[in-house]
XYZ file of C-alpha atoms in Angstrom:
508
model
C -31.775 -11.128 53.049
C -34.003 -8.473 51.655
C -36.848 -7.157 53.776
C -38.967 -6.494 50.709
C -42.164 -8.452 50.594
C -43.682 -9.689 47.383
C -44.213 -12.609 45.087
C -41.805 -12.532 42.160
C -43.166 -13.102 38.695
C -46.665 -13.451 37.382
C -48.279 -14.625 34.191
C -51.527 -13.713 32.394
C -53.314 -16.754 33.788
C -52.197 -16.436 37.405
C -52.302 -12.830 38.660
C -50.098 -11.916 41.631
C -51.293 -13.381 44.904
C -52.003 -10.889 47.666
C -52.777 -11.190 51.344
C -56.532 -11.720 51.621
C -58.978 -13.330 54.023
C -59.396 -16.348 51.750
C -56.208 -17.927 50.442
C -55.947 -19.777 47.103
C -56.563 -23.484 47.474
C -56.723 -26.560 45.280
C -57.302 -30.295 45.421
C -53.643 -30.856 44.519
C -50.706 -28.473 44.847
C -47.546 -29.411 42.960
C -44.215 -27.809 43.900
C -41.791 -27.868 40.988
C -42.357 -27.757 37.225
C -39.596 -30.030 36.004
C -40.187 -33.489 34.456
C -41.859 -34.917 37.585
C -43.857 -31.783 38.405
C -45.185 -31.282 34.871
C -46.270 -34.927 34.679
C -47.917 -34.772 38.104
C -49.808 -31.556 37.340
C -51.014 -32.667 33.912
C -52.138 -36.076 35.185
C -53.877 -34.669 38.277
C -55.803 -32.121 36.224
C -56.814 -34.761 33.673
C -58.065 -36.868 36.596
C -60.554 -34.167 37.518
C -58.657 -32.364 40.289
C -58.036 -28.655 40.587
C -54.295 -28.007 40.583
C -51.933 -25.220 41.592
C -48.311 -25.457 40.428
C -45.650 -23.414 42.221
C -42.223 -23.137 40.628
C -39.111 -21.127 41.418
C -38.292 -20.583 37.727
C -39.944 -18.117 35.378
C -41.095 -20.824 32.967
C -41.746 -24.582 33.148
C -39.105 -27.199 32.401
C -37.033 -27.459 35.563
C -33.267 -27.835 35.426
C -33.413 -30.747 32.983
C -35.461 -28.864 30.386
C -34.242 -25.386 31.261
C -34.406 -23.337 28.068
C -34.169 -19.842 26.676
C -36.798 -17.272 27.507
C -39.996 -18.130 25.686
C -40.587 -14.427 25.145
C -37.574 -14.459 22.819
C -38.947 -17.241 20.627
C -39.029 -21.027 20.422
C -36.106 -23.203 21.535
C -35.078 -25.722 18.866
C -34.253 -28.353 21.504
C -30.747 -28.952 20.150
C -29.222 -28.906 23.641
C -31.831 -31.196 25.190
C -32.554 -34.900 25.485
C -36.192 -35.904 25.398
C -37.275 -32.541 23.993
C -40.279 -34.042 22.214
C -41.454 -35.529 25.503
C -41.165 -32.088 27.075
C -43.244 -30.555 24.283
C -45.914 -33.232 24.756
C -45.995 -32.704 28.536
C -46.033 -28.951 28.064
C -48.991 -29.210 25.686
C -50.962 -31.134 28.333
C -49.897 -28.650 31.007
C -50.922 -25.672 28.853
C -54.234 -27.354 28.035
C -54.902 -27.678 31.762
C -54.196 -23.981 32.264
C -56.396 -23.082 29.334
C -59.255 -25.102 30.805
C -58.824 -23.452 34.207
C -57.845 -26.738 35.867
C -54.224 -25.683 36.488
C -53.069 -22.420 37.990
C -49.366 -21.765 37.488
C -47.422 -19.547 39.906
C -43.854 -19.031 38.605
C -40.800 -17.299 40.104
C -42.015 -18.296 43.558
C -40.400 -20.300 46.340
C -42.081 -22.367 49.021
C -40.158 -21.644 52.196
C -42.352 -23.542 54.645
C -45.006 -26.267 54.535
C -47.294 -27.116 57.431
C -49.723 -29.998 57.703
C -52.813 -28.489 59.312
C -55.242 -30.458 61.486
C -58.785 -30.952 60.150
C -61.161 -28.055 60.777
C -63.881 -30.484 61.890
C -64.148 -34.192 62.739
C -65.466 -34.916 59.242
C -62.905 -32.804 57.386
C -59.574 -34.025 56.059
C -56.307 -32.414 57.074
C -54.701 -30.083 54.564
C -51.367 -28.477 53.826
C -50.511 -24.800 54.097
C -47.642 -23.594 51.916
C -45.854 -20.318 52.657
C -44.680 -18.473 49.558
C -42.130 -15.777 48.795
C -40.389 -14.430 45.682
C -37.658 -16.635 44.268
C -35.596 -13.496 43.716
C -36.034 -9.755 43.430
C -38.757 -7.588 44.950
C -41.636 -9.475 43.331
C -45.004 -8.144 42.320
C -47.278 -8.839 45.282
C -47.340 -9.634 48.979
C -46.082 -12.928 50.358
C -48.981 -15.263 50.883
C -50.117 -18.828 51.485
C -51.668 -21.566 49.388
C -53.675 -24.461 50.759
C -53.903 -27.993 49.389
C -55.881 -31.126 50.140
C -52.984 -33.214 48.859
C -49.450 -32.164 48.067
C -46.970 -33.394 45.446
C -43.380 -32.301 45.981
C -41.168 -32.531 42.900
C -38.398 -30.115 43.826
C -35.583 -31.982 42.069
C -31.945 -31.785 43.093
C -28.667 -29.992 42.566
C -25.027 -30.888 41.925
C -23.238 -32.625 44.763
C -19.808 -31.107 45.330
C -16.649 -32.141 47.126
C -13.921 -29.572 47.800
C -10.437 -29.476 46.323
C -7.646 -26.907 46.444
C -8.516 -23.916 44.275
C -12.198 -24.687 43.753
C -13.098 -21.256 45.142
C -11.515 -19.456 42.170
C -13.706 -17.573 39.669
C -14.288 -19.816 36.677
C -15.059 -22.926 38.746
C -18.695 -23.985 38.470
C -20.864 -27.003 39.115
C -21.164 -29.066 35.946
C -24.936 -28.582 36.080
C -24.424 -24.848 36.452
C -22.470 -24.729 33.210
C -25.178 -26.674 31.406
C -27.938 -24.460 32.818
C -26.015 -21.337 31.796
C -25.701 -22.571 28.222
C -29.311 -23.732 27.918
C -30.814 -20.545 29.293
C -28.465 -17.946 27.824
C -27.280 -19.526 24.610
C -23.737 -18.516 25.589
C -20.700 -19.990 27.324
C -19.249 -18.983 30.719
C -15.729 -19.541 29.349
C -13.839 -20.738 26.290
C -11.521 -23.609 27.351
C -13.054 -26.096 29.788
C -12.078 -29.072 31.893
C -15.026 -31.164 33.116
C -14.311 -33.475 36.045
C -16.090 -35.689 38.557
C -17.982 -38.909 38.017
C -21.066 -40.187 36.244
C -22.671 -40.044 32.797
C -23.857 -36.463 33.372
C -20.358 -35.205 32.547
C -20.884 -36.299 28.929
C -23.866 -34.099 27.949
C -22.244 -31.135 29.698
C -19.137 -31.560 27.559
C -21.197 -31.952 24.388
C -23.289 -28.864 25.174
C -20.045 -26.896 25.482
C -18.699 -28.258 22.194
C -22.020 -27.688 20.426
C -21.964 -24.063 21.586
C -18.465 -23.398 20.259
C -16.361 -24.008 23.375
C -13.261 -26.167 23.647
C -13.321 -29.123 26.053
C -9.673 -29.882 26.749
C -10.505 -32.948 28.829
C -13.275 -34.891 30.564
C -11.939 -36.542 33.723
C -13.898 -39.511 35.109
C -12.754 -40.674 38.541
C -14.106 -44.218 38.227
C -12.596 -47.009 36.144
C -15.993 -47.998 34.665
C -15.330 -51.668 35.511
C -18.204 -51.346 37.989
C -20.545 -51.629 35.004
C -19.366 -55.158 34.137
C -21.334 -57.081 36.798
C -24.349 -54.837 36.234
C -24.417 -54.625 32.437
C -27.616 -56.702 32.337
C -29.495 -53.836 33.984
C -28.942 -51.705 30.898
C -30.837 -54.245 28.788
C -34.116 -53.128 30.364
C -33.539 -49.530 29.264
C -32.162 -49.786 25.694
C -32.562 -46.045 25.173
C -29.675 -45.514 27.623
C -27.417 -47.690 25.483
C -28.321 -45.752 22.353
C -27.658 -42.505 24.181
C -24.249 -43.771 25.312
C -23.328 -44.788 21.771
C -24.250 -41.305 20.584
C -21.943 -39.755 23.185
C -19.031 -42.005 22.199
C -19.437 -41.194 18.506
C -19.586 -37.466 19.180
C -16.551 -37.547 21.489
C -14.551 -39.338 18.803
C -15.712 -36.999 16.070
C -14.882 -33.869 18.077
C -11.696 -35.412 19.538
C -12.638 -34.717 23.145
C -10.182 -36.502 25.491
C -11.899 -38.767 28.043
C -9.684 -40.011 30.860
C -10.753 -42.663 33.381
C -9.489 -42.989 36.955
C -8.339 -39.372 36.758
C -9.117 -36.469 39.081
C -8.205 -32.833 39.495
C -5.896 -32.548 42.483
C -5.588 -28.756 42.337
C -7.038 -25.834 40.403
C -4.349 -23.266 39.655
C -4.581 -19.515 39.240
C -4.202 -16.202 41.038
C -7.443 -14.278 40.535
C -9.179 -16.821 38.265
C -8.743 -20.292 36.808
C -5.623 -20.610 34.679
C -4.747 -24.326 34.765
C -5.500 -27.587 36.572
C -3.240 -30.250 38.037
C -4.496 -33.804 37.467
C -3.475 -37.288 38.532
C -4.541 -40.888 38.095
C -5.894 -42.619 41.167
C -5.839 -46.226 42.302
C -8.662 -48.422 43.519
C -8.584 -46.885 47.015
C -8.343 -43.331 45.772
C -4.600 -42.980 46.247
C -2.706 -40.868 43.728
C -0.508 -42.994 41.494
C 3.173 -42.008 41.545
C 4.464 -39.937 38.620
C 0.961 -39.520 37.171
C 0.634 -35.806 37.904
C 0.286 -33.485 34.920
C -0.874 -29.931 34.333
C -3.477 -28.891 31.779
C -2.712 -25.265 30.966
C -4.665 -22.457 29.333
C -7.953 -23.290 31.076
C -10.462 -20.597 32.015
C -13.427 -22.708 33.193
C -13.796 -25.883 35.242
C -16.988 -27.888 35.739
C -17.223 -30.246 38.717
C -19.919 -32.857 39.248
C -20.135 -35.792 41.660
C -23.748 -36.781 41.174
C -26.768 -34.976 42.559
C -28.261 -34.189 45.942
C -32.073 -34.290 46.314
C -33.620 -31.040 47.555
C -35.235 -32.457 50.682
C -35.955 -29.407 52.854
C -39.740 -29.523 52.464
C -40.198 -33.299 52.984
C -37.938 -33.126 56.042
C -39.961 -30.174 57.398
C -43.035 -32.388 57.280
C -41.297 -35.318 58.943
C -41.187 -37.625 55.920
C -39.214 -40.819 56.411
C -35.810 -40.882 54.704
C -33.116 -43.421 53.891
C -29.630 -43.563 52.375
C -29.572 -44.373 48.651
C -26.941 -46.342 46.736
C -25.040 -43.174 45.801
C -24.790 -41.977 49.397
C -27.556 -39.373 49.058
C -30.321 -38.980 51.600
C -33.643 -39.687 49.845
C -37.293 -39.937 50.883
C -39.165 -43.215 51.288
C -42.345 -43.759 49.223
C -44.654 -46.643 48.360
C -45.515 -47.822 44.851
C -47.960 -44.923 44.413
C -45.358 -42.343 45.526
C -47.025 -41.847 48.927
C -44.637 -40.747 51.633
C -44.887 -41.625 55.313
C -46.897 -38.385 55.803
C -50.602 -38.811 54.889
C -51.550 -36.746 51.854
C -47.936 -36.070 50.860
C -46.637 -37.502 47.569
C -43.048 -37.277 46.341
C -41.692 -37.722 42.819
C -38.443 -37.350 40.930
C -35.032 -36.875 42.518
C -36.522 -36.684 46.025
C -36.973 -40.459 45.990
C -33.550 -41.127 44.450
C -31.664 -39.673 41.507
C -32.766 -41.651 38.473
C -33.101 -39.352 35.476
C -35.915 -37.626 33.623
C -37.662 -40.744 32.307
C -38.088 -42.119 35.819
C -39.117 -38.684 37.101
C -41.922 -38.457 34.526
C -43.161 -41.926 35.454
C -43.146 -41.103 39.159
C -44.803 -37.737 38.563
C -47.570 -39.401 36.549
C -48.254 -41.932 39.304
C -48.045 -39.295 42.072
C -50.395 -36.914 40.252
C -53.012 -39.599 39.669
C -52.856 -40.879 43.254
C -52.915 -37.374 44.772
C -55.941 -36.441 42.666
C -57.702 -39.651 43.698
C -57.086 -38.978 47.386
C -58.326 -35.408 47.064
C -61.472 -36.208 45.086
C -62.390 -39.534 46.685
C -61.766 -41.511 43.506
C -59.551 -44.556 42.974
C -56.192 -44.077 41.293
C -52.982 -46.075 41.455
C -49.984 -47.088 39.377
C -50.601 -49.514 36.533
C -48.656 -52.741 36.175
C -46.845 -51.324 33.141
C -45.838 -48.205 35.064
C -44.530 -50.234 37.989
C -42.445 -52.426 35.689
C -41.034 -49.403 33.870
C -40.148 -47.702 37.161
C -38.416 -50.845 38.431
C -36.296 -51.032 35.267
C -35.337 -47.365 35.481
C -34.582 -47.592 39.204
C -32.457 -50.704 38.666
C -30.427 -48.914 36.001
C -30.018 -45.887 38.262
C -28.711 -48.064 41.092
C -26.194 -49.683 38.739
C -25.070 -46.222 37.618
C -24.581 -45.045 41.204
C -22.555 -48.131 42.125
C -20.401 -47.861 38.997
C -19.718 -44.152 39.567
C -19.170 -43.637 43.297
C -17.547 -40.580 44.812
C -13.909 -41.716 44.897
C -12.281 -42.582 48.160
C -9.286 -40.593 49.289
C -10.495 -37.135 48.268
C -10.009 -35.793 51.798
C -6.332 -36.776 51.660
C -5.826 -34.369 48.756
C -7.043 -31.342 50.711
C -4.620 -28.806 52.173
C -4.979 -27.246 55.608
C -6.003 -23.953 53.980
C -8.403 -25.489 51.428
C -11.786 -23.785 51.725
C -14.557 -26.327 52.330
C -17.501 -24.026 53.188
C -17.233 -21.239 50.637
C -20.031 -19.122 52.107
C -18.306 -18.776 55.488
C -14.767 -19.454 54.197
C -14.265 -22.332 56.639
C -11.073 -24.196 55.840
C -10.235 -27.864 56.066
C -7.812 -27.234 58.933
C -10.582 -25.749 61.087
C -12.890 -28.699 60.407
C -10.128 -31.199 61.199
C -9.323 -29.368 64.426
C -12.995 -29.368 65.433
C -13.201 -33.111 64.774
C -9.995 -34.076 66.558
C -10.028 -31.623 69.486
C -13.615 -30.443 69.942
C -15.529 -33.691 69.228
C -17.093 -32.243 66.085
C -18.091 -35.656 64.755
C -21.325 -34.683 62.998
C -22.402 -31.838 60.759
C -24.488 -30.090 63.435
C -21.551 -29.862 65.847
C -19.251 -28.693 63.073
C -21.789 -26.030 62.167
C -21.900 -24.718 65.728
C -18.138 -24.776 66.211
C -16.813 -23.674 62.816
C -19.870 -22.014 61.149
C -19.612 -24.483 58.244
C -23.040 -24.542 56.603
C -24.290 -21.313 58.214
C -23.938 -19.136 55.121
C -26.256 -18.267 52.249
C -26.521 -21.825 50.885
C -27.170 -23.294 54.359
C -24.978 -26.315 53.732
C -26.387 -27.253 50.337
C -22.927 -27.117 48.758
C -20.664 -28.194 51.625
C -23.041 -30.438 53.606
C -21.905 -33.746 52.097
C -18.215 -32.895 52.496
C -18.611 -31.618 56.054
C -20.477 -34.815 56.995
C -17.588 -36.930 55.700
C -14.867 -34.748 57.220
C -16.660 -34.653 60.576
C -16.005 -38.343 60.976
C -19.230 -40.037 59.885
C -18.117 -42.877 57.589
C -18.586 -42.272 53.878
C -22.227 -43.047 53.001
C -21.340 -45.849 50.585
C -19.292 -47.701 53.199
C -20.005 -49.088 56.656
C -21.643 -46.768 59.125
C -24.395 -45.630 56.796
C -26.738 -45.006 59.728
C -24.378 -42.383 61.180
C -24.004 -40.757 57.776
C -27.764 -40.693 57.234
C -28.295 -38.982 60.581
C -25.609 -36.394 59.836
C -26.922 -35.726 56.314
C -30.442 -35.353 57.718
C -29.120 -32.576 59.946
C -27.984 -30.609 56.907
C -31.450 -30.930 55.347
C -33.343 -29.848 58.474
C -33.986 -26.210 57.681
C -37.064 -24.563 59.269
C -36.907 -22.021 56.439
C -36.293 -23.828 53.167
C -35.358 -20.742 51.132
C -34.122 -17.205 51.840
C -37.210 -15.044 52.391
C -38.185 -11.432 53.043
C -38.444 -10.884 56.796
C -41.994 -9.560 56.375
C -43.098 -13.060 55.319
C -42.687 -14.206 58.914
C -45.493 -11.863 59.954
C -48.029 -14.062 58.184
C -47.088 -17.285 59.976
C -49.825 -18.477 62.297
C -48.990 -19.509 65.812
């Protein structure tokens, strides 16, 4: 960690924040400027609230609408779904900034949130957010922001499970490949294999093909028969069906191989990716005999097994959580996106991975309700919004159940397979800790093996370590044990790496 203090990034509307006697404050503070955060901020400002938006990126859009630097010119939206919706949301967001109702603080991370007691019997409690640069030395001193109500829309990141060779250069998260292409307009390789489960693999492959790369294969671990009993849920969201048809047509036109019930069993190479070994798997995840084959001349691999909500800040505040259909730990909210913590609203992937359309709906509802709570007005979800959210959530649940993380992945690990890449903790050490040292949860494994103690603090390996430690897989029996173990990996007093000088500002 750097010991430099400062707030990275600034824009003409929001000058760098510096340590002063009076800290910036607003009726509503929104953390995150992706689909949910943009919708929440625009709606809250249009409802009459003052708004501060804090985002770790240099420009709005989040991971879903990540795009090239706006200083270099307009993005044509060719690599994006829902680009027109982004432009409409961005216009509302920019109008709020122009009117002085929204203050945007980019390139800034929130590393701690505290719910402060009321200053007087008549006053309402508020939230204090501790800020630091997302990266680099920044432009000002680390500081705090105060909010009457708080909307967290921090999104998620790719869930990963280990396999032999995944530590080699050239192996990336599927979302990392897509983000690289969208932001840089270039490819991190030339010949790709994309593997994992879920519809997200499809746009990643098409982004690669659109940008001039070769996708030698897309490997889907599920059989897709899980959609059959749930096909009716797609009727409520016809846009998803149209999107799927578009993917199929493009795959056929570009001759991209798509293989079901197929996984990578090993990534091959000395100093970088050179090939992958694949196999078909049965219903219980077992490798089918004589199905192994090698795809050669590969220099990039994208892996994606769904997404993990970024829950550090809600967990810091004590928000209630539960296990979702895909095995992810998610936060509990009511129909107006209120969490179990008064004044705290959550939207987007934090409440369950459901896509950008659902995130925008939830952000809209959360922004309106947060503004109403802060200003003393009345604001809640409309009947139409509630129906739309139910349809989107139902489709998302069907997707999760049709594309589970396959069983049997642990059986394909070798003793020397690295599971925690930050600390280079191998599968053999985790197995030994489980069998000999009673390391049956992620916290014990962390203390015994150092798994999850590195730079990412368990964000990459946390799911795998939880499963290896002995807690039953989240989608099977024993979900309560899994939820408790996953909650341990999300309990981080410091949500992001920070300059050490930032700790000096924390009040006792």
